[in-house]
Amino acid sequence: MRAKLINYMRPVAVVAAGKTPFGAFPDRDLRSLAVQAGDKCLKNGHVNPLQVEAFYLGNFAGPSFTGQNHLAPYISTALGIRDVPATRFEAACASSGSAFFHAFSAVSAGLYDCVLVAGVEKMTSQPTARVTEILAGAGDCSGEVKAGSTFPSLFAMIARRHMYQYGTTREDLAAVAVKNHANGALNPDAHMRKVITMEQALNARPVAEPLYLYDCSLISDGAAAVLLMPFDRARDFTDKPVRILGVAQASDFVALDQKPDITTFPAVRRAAQKAYEMAGVTPRDIQFAEVHDCFTIAEIVAIEDLGFVDKGCGGPYESSGATARTGEKPINASGGLKSKGHPVGATGVAQVCDIVAQIRREAGDMQLKRHSLGLAQNLGGSGASCVVSILGNV
């Protein structure tokens, strides 16, 4: 059935992208961040807000972080987008990835010809303890959260089990952090533009053994937006349309203890399989990727579940340098969540923005030599949601 449906879908392109810097911005509110990214995107696409036929917003916990509900029309009207559907999507840290998936689906089905997709989060309005509590709501509140688990502790369990089953080391985890900080230092919009050494990563303050300070992503504010249109209309607005070759969303158990093997995320594997099928490519064909490194172990698990390496080989692959900007499979050339920042509701669309910039050769100091086919992997919770998107210049 899915293969038949693909034959009837219209090709879709990203026409424009725009995002804010990621960081801690005490003088900015959620709406101003989203409007900045949305305005930039519309201007880059030479599109008037009144031409937008639907607005899809990815946001995880705006009401908890800021007290504001009804966020989609709250933001769309500020952008000058009125009288059209304005809908918020929530899928934990995969919220804007989910918004992107559903926007693609609507355009490819012929429902709309011009859709603005945005993601935003304003996290620093709350103290760290409260942020941790809010984020924990993406876990199983009746079980693991009630027992005191937080996402650092859950991913620490994943890391410890991965070490036990496959021999992954703390040096492998640190290699991810060192690499992504080196990449993020080249990103003018990154939250933490700081090069770190292996020694610093290994000797940092422990957070949840075996995860240390530099194994964990940041509490960030920020927003990102992309404009989607049918591919046959895209060149009326840009001479650099980027084709969405495949995109898929999948889900799994929320609670970690319901998964038969916590060293792999079935939602990632299922979403990747569907996206590869839609795009007509294999993992070997992907030239570069932005993956969801909320913790360093998450990047190692991701490159395994995406099929870039065999199961259990992610750690040594990272340590070998293969995922560096000059390696055979560059991962997180933007700095990833680890260095670029992780305003959770914005992350999925921001990954797409980074893929688009690479394909268009607009990535500045981050530009890769091989950049015509990229993949974005956006994870929600401890693997309960995942969106995989494949984009190219064909």
Short mmCIF file of C-alpha atoms in Angstrom, two decimals:
data_model
loop_
_atom_site.label_atom_id
_atom_site.label_comp_id
_atom_site.label_asym_id
_atom_site.label_seq_id
_atom_site.Cartn_x
_atom_site.Cartn_y
_atom_site.Cartn_z
CA MET A 1 0.00 0.00 0.00
CA ARG A 2 2.76 2.47 0.92
CA ALA A 3 4.64 1.86 -2.35
CA LYS A 4 1.45 2.56 -4.32
CA LEU A 5 0.81 5.77 -2.39
CA ILE A 6 4.34 7.03 -3.09
CA ASN A 7 3.58 6.84 -6.81
CA TYR A 8 0.74 9.35 -6.37
CA MET A 9 2.61 11.85 -4.20
CA ARG A 10 3.76 15.16 -5.63
CA PRO A 11 7.49 15.89 -5.38
CA VAL A 12 8.11 18.49 -2.66
CA ALA A 13 10.96 20.95 -2.19
CA VAL A 14 12.33 23.18 0.53
CA VAL A 15 12.24 26.63 -1.03
CA ALA A 16 13.70 28.64 1.84
CA ALA A 17 15.06 28.31 5.35
CA GLY A 18 15.70 30.64 8.27
CA LYS A 19 16.76 30.28 11.87
CA THR A 20 17.92 32.23 14.88
CA PRO A 21 21.17 31.70 16.71
CA PHE A 22 20.82 29.16 19.52
CA GLY A 23 21.77 30.16 23.03
CA ALA A 24 20.52 31.70 26.27
CA PHE A 25 18.57 34.89 25.52
CA PRO A 26 17.03 36.32 28.69
CA ASP A 27 15.67 39.36 26.83
CA ARG A 28 13.79 37.33 24.20
CA ASP A 29 10.41 35.60 24.44
CA LEU A 30 9.20 32.54 22.59
CA ARG A 31 7.15 34.42 20.01
CA SER A 32 9.91 36.85 19.06
CA LEU A 33 12.28 33.94 18.39
CA ALA A 34 9.74 32.14 16.19
CA VAL A 35 8.89 35.33 14.32
CA GLN A 36 12.57 36.08 13.67
CA ALA A 37 13.11 32.64 12.10
CA GLY A 38 9.82 32.73 10.19
CA ASP A 39 10.38 36.24 8.81
CA LYS A 40 13.87 35.31 7.68
CA CYS A 41 12.56 32.20 5.94
CA LEU A 42 9.76 34.05 4.12
CA LYS A 43 12.15 36.78 2.97
CA ASN A 44 14.66 34.19 1.76
CA GLY A 45 11.86 32.56 -0.25
CA HIS A 46 10.50 35.86 -1.61
CA VAL A 47 7.10 34.89 -0.23
CA ASN A 48 4.47 37.22 1.22
CA PRO A 49 2.89 35.92 4.46
CA LEU A 50 -0.51 36.10 2.77
CA GLN A 51 0.67 33.49 0.25
CA VAL A 52 1.15 30.90 3.00
CA GLU A 53 -1.70 28.39 2.99
CA ALA A 54 -0.94 26.58 6.27
CA PHE A 55 1.33 27.03 9.28
CA TYR A 56 2.74 24.02 11.15
CA LEU A 57 4.55 24.63 14.44
CA GLY A 58 6.77 22.21 16.33
CA ASN A 59 6.95 22.96 20.05
CA PHE A 60 7.38 20.57 22.96
CA ALA A 61 6.63 22.49 26.14
CA GLY A 62 5.97 26.15 25.48
CA PRO A 63 3.08 26.24 27.95
CA SER A 64 5.27 24.80 30.74
CA PHE A 65 8.33 26.91 29.93
CA THR A 66 6.52 30.20 29.31
CA GLY A 67 2.88 29.86 30.45
CA GLN A 68 1.55 30.53 26.93
CA ASN A 69 -0.85 28.09 25.27
CA HIS A 70 -2.50 28.18 21.81
CA LEU A 71 0.90 28.76 20.31
CA ALA A 72 0.35 28.18 16.59
CA PRO A 73 -2.03 31.11 15.92
CA TYR A 74 -0.19 33.13 18.56
CA ILE A 75 2.89 32.93 16.33
CA SER A 76 1.34 32.74 12.86
CA THR A 77 -0.64 35.98 13.27
CA ALA A 78 2.50 37.74 14.47
CA LEU A 79 4.09 36.64 11.19
CA GLY A 80 1.17 38.10 9.22
CA ILE A 81 -0.22 34.66 8.37
CA ARG A 82 -3.98 34.74 8.90
CA ASP A 83 -7.19 32.90 7.98
CA VAL A 84 -5.37 29.60 7.37
CA PRO A 85 -4.88 26.42 9.45
CA ALA A 86 -2.30 26.98 12.19
CA THR A 87 -1.46 23.83 14.11
CA ARG A 88 1.01 22.92 16.84
CA PHE A 89 2.71 19.49 16.87
CA GLU A 90 4.15 17.92 20.01
CA ALA A 91 6.40 14.86 19.90
CA ALA A 92 8.90 15.68 22.65
CA CYS A 93 12.27 16.60 21.10
CA ALA A 94 10.97 15.42 17.71
CA SER A 95 8.17 18.01 17.71
CA SER A 96 9.32 20.09 14.75
CA GLY A 97 10.52 17.00 12.91
CA SER A 98 6.94 15.77 13.21
CA ALA A 99 5.61 19.14 12.01
CA PHE A 100 7.93 18.86 9.00
CA PHE A 101 6.74 15.31 8.25
CA HIS A 102 3.08 16.34 8.33
CA ALA A 103 3.70 19.48 6.27
CA PHE A 104 5.48 17.39 3.65
CA SER A 105 2.57 14.96 3.66
CA ALA A 106 0.04 17.76 3.12
CA VAL A 107 1.96 19.36 0.26
CA SER A 108 2.73 16.04 -1.41
CA ALA A 109 -0.96 15.09 -1.20
CA GLY A 110 -1.98 18.33 -2.92
CA LEU A 111 -3.78 19.90 0.05
CA TYR A 112 -1.56 22.99 0.02
CA ASP A 113 0.99 24.60 -2.27
CA CYS A 114 2.78 26.78 0.29
CA VAL A 115 3.36 25.70 3.91
CA LEU A 116 5.58 27.34 6.51
CA VAL A 117 6.99 24.95 9.10
CA ALA A 118 8.59 26.36 12.23
CA GLY A 119 10.03 25.00 15.44
CA VAL A 120 10.71 26.97 18.61
CA GLU A 121 11.53 26.53 22.27
CA LYS A 122 12.27 29.04 25.03
CA MET A 123 13.88 26.92 27.76
CA THR A 124 16.01 29.34 29.79
CA SER A 125 12.97 31.09 31.25
CA GLN A 126 13.01 28.38 33.96
CA PRO A 127 15.76 27.30 36.38
CA THR A 128 17.68 24.13 35.52
CA ALA A 129 15.84 21.96 38.04
CA ARG A 130 12.48 22.97 36.59
CA VAL A 131 13.76 22.45 33.01
CA THR A 132 14.81 18.92 33.98
CA GLU A 133 11.35 18.30 35.44
CA ILE A 134 9.58 19.60 32.33
CA LEU A 135 11.75 17.52 30.00
CA ALA A 136 11.12 14.43 32.13
CA GLY A 137 7.46 14.75 31.15
CA ALA A 138 8.43 13.23 27.79
CA GLY A 139 9.15 10.00 29.66
CA ASP A 140 6.81 7.58 31.42
CA CYS A 141 5.51 9.72 34.32
CA SER A 142 3.64 6.84 35.96
CA GLY A 143 6.74 4.65 36.10
CA GLU A 144 10.29 5.74 35.39
CA VAL A 145 9.76 9.42 36.22
CA LYS A 146 7.88 8.58 39.39
CA ALA A 147 10.85 6.44 40.38
CA GLY A 148 13.16 9.43 39.96
CA SER A 149 14.52 8.94 36.45
CA THR A 150 15.57 11.88 34.30
CA PHE A 151 16.76 11.77 30.70
CA PRO A 152 20.44 11.95 31.70
CA SER A 153 19.91 8.89 33.89
CA LEU A 154 17.95 7.04 31.20
CA PHE A 155 20.59 7.65 28.53
CA ALA A 156 23.25 6.75 31.08
CA MET A 157 21.58 3.34 31.37
CA ILE A 158 21.60 3.05 27.58
CA ALA A 159 25.30 3.93 27.53
CA ARG A 160 26.17 1.48 30.28
CA ARG A 161 24.31 -1.35 28.54
CA HIS A 162 25.95 -0.49 25.20
CA MET A 163 29.33 -0.69 26.92
CA TYR A 164 28.46 -4.05 28.44
CA GLN A 165 27.14 -5.60 25.21
CA TYR A 166 29.57 -4.16 22.67
CA GLY A 167 32.64 -2.93 24.53
CA THR A 168 31.94 0.75 23.86
CA THR A 169 34.25 2.93 25.96
CA ARG A 170 34.13 6.31 27.61
CA GLU A 171 36.77 7.36 25.07
CA ASP A 172 34.27 6.55 22.29
CA LEU A 173 31.66 8.78 23.97
CA ALA A 174 34.22 11.54 24.45
CA ALA A 175 35.23 11.30 20.78
CA VAL A 176 31.68 12.31 19.83
CA ALA A 177 31.82 15.34 22.13
CA VAL A 178 35.26 16.45 20.95
CA LYS A 179 34.27 16.13 17.30
CA ASN A 180 30.97 17.97 17.66
CA HIS A 181 32.53 20.80 19.66
CA ALA A 182 35.17 21.21 16.95
CA ASN A 183 32.39 21.44 14.37
CA GLY A 184 30.32 23.81 16.49
CA ALA A 185 33.26 26.17 16.86
CA LEU A 186 32.86 26.84 13.11
CA ASN A 187 29.12 27.56 13.43
CA PRO A 188 28.37 31.26 14.03
CA ASP A 189 24.88 30.36 15.32
CA ALA A 190 25.99 27.68 17.80
CA HIS A 191 25.23 27.99 21.50
CA MET A 192 28.69 26.79 22.57
CA ARG A 193 31.47 27.62 20.12
CA LYS A 194 34.11 25.96 22.24
CA VAL A 195 36.78 23.49 21.17
CA ILE A 196 37.44 20.85 23.83
CA THR A 197 40.13 18.21 24.20
CA MET A 198 39.76 14.52 24.90
CA GLU A 199 41.24 15.12 28.34
CA GLN A 200 38.64 17.79 29.11
CA ALA A 201 35.81 15.52 28.00
CA LEU A 202 37.02 12.58 30.06
CA ASN A 203 37.73 14.63 33.20
CA ALA A 204 34.63 16.80 33.23
CA ARG A 205 32.08 16.83 36.03
CA PRO A 206 29.99 13.63 36.13
CA VAL A 207 26.26 14.00 35.43
CA ALA A 208 25.01 10.41 35.38
CA GLU A 209 27.73 7.76 35.12
CA PRO A 210 29.08 7.12 32.49
CA LEU A 211 27.84 10.46 31.09
CA TYR A 212 29.82 13.55 32.01
CA LEU A 213 29.25 17.25 31.39
CA TYR A 214 30.41 17.22 27.77
CA ASP A 215 28.29 14.15 26.99
CA CYS A 216 25.09 16.12 27.54
CA SER A 217 23.36 18.70 25.32
CA LEU A 218 22.61 22.25 26.39
CA ILE A 219 19.53 24.06 27.67
CA SER A 220 18.91 26.48 24.82
CA ASP A 221 16.54 29.03 23.30
CA GLY A 222 16.02 29.26 19.55
CA ALA A 223 13.84 28.83 16.49
CA ALA A 224 14.03 27.60 12.90
CA ALA A 225 11.72 27.60 9.88
CA VAL A 226 11.47 26.14 6.38
CA LEU A 227 9.08 26.80 3.50
CA LEU A 228 7.68 23.85 1.53
CA MET A 229 6.18 23.90 -1.97
CA PRO A 230 5.56 21.43 -4.79
CA PHE A 231 8.81 20.89 -6.63
CA ASP A 232 7.33 22.08 -9.94
CA ARG A 233 6.56 25.49 -8.39
CA ALA A 234 9.75 25.87 -6.39
CA ARG A 235 11.84 27.46 -9.13
CA ASP A 236 9.39 30.35 -9.32
CA PHE A 237 10.74 31.37 -5.91
CA THR A 238 14.35 30.12 -5.79
CA ASP A 239 17.07 28.91 -8.13
CA LYS A 240 18.23 26.48 -5.41
CA PRO A 241 15.28 24.25 -4.51
CA VAL A 242 16.19 21.28 -2.34
CA ARG A 243 14.15 18.15 -3.01
CA ILE A 244 12.69 16.21 -0.10
CA LEU A 245 13.42 12.70 -1.32
CA GLY A 246 12.06 10.80 1.64
CA VAL A 247 10.63 11.49 5.09
CA ALA A 248 9.06 9.14 7.60
CA GLN A 249 7.94 9.15 11.22
CA ALA A 250 7.70 6.14 13.54
CA SER A 251 6.98 5.53 17.20
CA ASP A 252 7.69 3.06 19.99
CA PHE A 253 7.18 2.57 23.73
CA VAL A 254 7.71 5.66 25.86
CA ALA A 255 9.12 3.77 28.84
CA LEU A 256 12.64 2.44 28.52
CA ASP A 257 11.85 -0.69 30.51
CA GLN A 258 9.32 -1.80 27.87
CA LYS A 259 11.98 -2.07 25.19
CA PRO A 260 13.47 -5.55 24.74
CA ASP A 261 16.91 -4.06 23.96
CA ILE A 262 17.72 -0.55 25.16
CA THR A 263 20.82 -0.28 22.94
CA THR A 264 18.66 0.21 19.84
CA PHE A 265 15.63 2.34 18.98
CA PRO A 266 13.08 0.52 16.77
CA ALA A 267 11.41 3.84 15.86
CA VAL A 268 14.68 5.06 14.33
CA ARG A 269 15.15 1.85 12.37
CA ARG A 270 11.55 1.87 11.10
CA ALA A 271 11.55 5.55 10.14
CA ALA A 272 14.91 5.15 8.40
CA GLN A 273 13.76 2.09 6.47
CA LYS A 274 10.67 3.92 5.21
CA ALA A 275 12.62 7.07 4.33
CA TYR A 276 15.26 5.07 2.43
CA GLU A 277 12.50 3.25 0.55
CA MET A 278 10.76 6.49 -0.41
CA ALA A 279 14.02 8.12 -1.50
CA GLY A 280 15.25 5.05 -3.37
CA VAL A 281 18.62 5.14 -1.61
CA THR A 282 20.59 3.07 0.89
CA PRO A 283 22.55 4.09 4.00
CA ARG A 284 25.73 3.82 1.95
CA ASP A 285 24.45 6.52 -0.43
CA ILE A 286 24.02 9.12 2.31
CA GLN A 287 26.96 11.53 2.15
CA PHE A 288 26.43 13.37 5.45
CA ALA A 289 23.93 13.51 8.29
CA GLU A 290 22.64 15.60 11.16
CA VAL A 291 21.64 13.19 13.93
CA HIS A 292 20.05 13.66 17.34
CA ASP A 293 22.98 13.73 19.76
CA CYS A 294 21.06 14.84 22.85
CA PHE A 295 23.71 12.72 24.60
CA THR A 296 26.88 11.33 23.04
CA ILE A 297 25.57 7.78 23.31
CA ALA A 298 22.52 8.86 21.27
CA GLU A 299 24.76 9.66 18.29
CA ILE A 300 26.47 6.28 18.54
CA VAL A 301 23.13 4.45 18.68
CA ALA A 302 21.77 6.62 15.84
CA ILE A 303 24.51 5.84 13.34
CA GLU A 304 23.99 2.14 14.08
CA ASP A 305 20.20 2.26 13.77
CA LEU A 306 20.44 4.32 10.57
CA GLY A 307 22.56 1.55 9.05
CA PHE A 308 25.75 3.58 8.66
CA VAL A 309 27.65 0.93 10.66
CA ASP A 310 26.88 -2.52 12.04
CA LYS A 311 25.28 -2.79 15.46
CA GLY A 312 27.85 -2.36 18.21
CA CYS A 313 30.42 -0.71 15.92
CA GLY A 314 29.34 2.89 16.43
CA GLY A 315 31.82 3.66 19.19
CA PRO A 316 34.96 2.55 17.36
CA TYR A 317 33.65 4.21 14.18
CA GLU A 318 33.41 7.55 16.00
CA SER A 319 36.86 7.12 17.55
CA SER A 320 38.37 6.32 14.15
CA GLY A 321 37.56 9.79 12.84
CA ALA A 322 35.17 8.49 10.19
CA THR A 323 32.41 10.87 11.32
CA ALA A 324 34.59 13.99 11.34
CA ARG A 325 34.07 16.75 8.76
CA THR A 326 36.89 15.22 6.70
CA GLY A 327 35.85 11.62 7.35
CA GLU A 328 34.00 9.20 5.11
CA LYS A 329 30.61 9.93 6.71
CA PRO A 330 30.50 13.41 8.33
CA ILE A 331 28.01 13.50 11.19
CA ASN A 332 26.77 16.74 12.76
CA ALA A 333 28.94 19.17 10.82
CA SER A 334 26.83 21.91 12.45
CA GLY A 335 28.07 20.90 15.90
CA GLY A 336 24.94 18.88 16.59
CA LEU A 337 22.75 19.32 19.63
CA LYS A 338 25.88 18.93 21.76
CA SER A 339 27.51 22.17 20.60
CA LYS A 340 24.98 23.95 18.36
CA GLY A 341 22.37 23.77 21.14
CA HIS A 342 19.10 21.97 21.70
CA PRO A 343 16.01 24.17 22.02
CA VAL A 344 13.98 21.00 21.87
CA GLY A 345 11.00 22.14 19.80
CA ALA A 346 13.27 23.78 17.21
CA THR A 347 15.80 20.98 16.74
CA GLY A 348 14.12 18.96 13.98
CA VAL A 349 13.57 21.90 11.62
CA ALA A 350 17.00 23.30 12.47
CA GLN A 351 18.54 20.01 11.31
CA VAL A 352 16.71 20.40 8.00
CA CYS A 353 18.01 23.98 7.73
CA ASP A 354 21.56 22.68 8.18
CA ILE A 355 21.07 19.98 5.53
CA VAL A 356 19.67 22.57 3.11
CA ALA A 357 22.61 24.92 3.73
CA GLN A 358 25.09 22.14 2.94
CA ILE A 359 23.30 21.09 -0.25
CA ARG A 360 23.16 24.70 -1.43
CA ARG A 361 26.82 25.26 -0.59
CA GLU A 362 25.81 28.01 1.85
CA ALA A 363 27.32 26.47 5.00
CA GLY A 364 30.33 28.78 5.19
CA ASP A 365 33.19 27.38 7.27
CA MET A 366 31.09 24.27 7.94
CA GLN A 367 30.79 23.40 4.24
CA LEU A 368 31.50 19.77 3.35
CA LYS A 369 33.12 18.54 0.15
CA ARG A 370 30.42 15.93 -0.48
CA HIS A 371 27.05 17.58 0.08
CA SER A 372 24.46 16.49 -2.48
CA LEU A 373 22.57 13.93 -0.36
CA GLY A 374 21.95 14.45 3.36
CA LEU A 375 19.89 12.89 6.14
CA ALA A 376 18.36 14.36 9.31
CA GLN A 377 17.35 12.17 12.26
CA ASN A 378 15.20 13.75 14.98
CA LEU A 379 14.47 11.73 18.14
CA GLY A 380 11.79 12.20 20.77
CA GLY A 381 12.17 11.01 24.36
CA SER A 382 14.18 7.85 24.86
CA GLY A 383 13.31 6.64 21.37
CA ALA A 384 9.49 6.85 21.51
CA SER A 385 9.31 9.09 18.43
CA CYS A 386 11.59 9.52 15.45
CA VAL A 387 11.50 11.42 12.15
CA VAL A 388 14.05 10.68 9.43
CA SER A 389 14.29 13.03 6.45
CA ILE A 390 16.43 12.65 3.33
CA LEU A 391 17.09 15.66 1.12
CA GLY A 392 19.07 16.12 -2.08
CA ASN A 393 19.78 18.45 -4.98
CA VAL A 394 18.31 16.12 -7.61
#
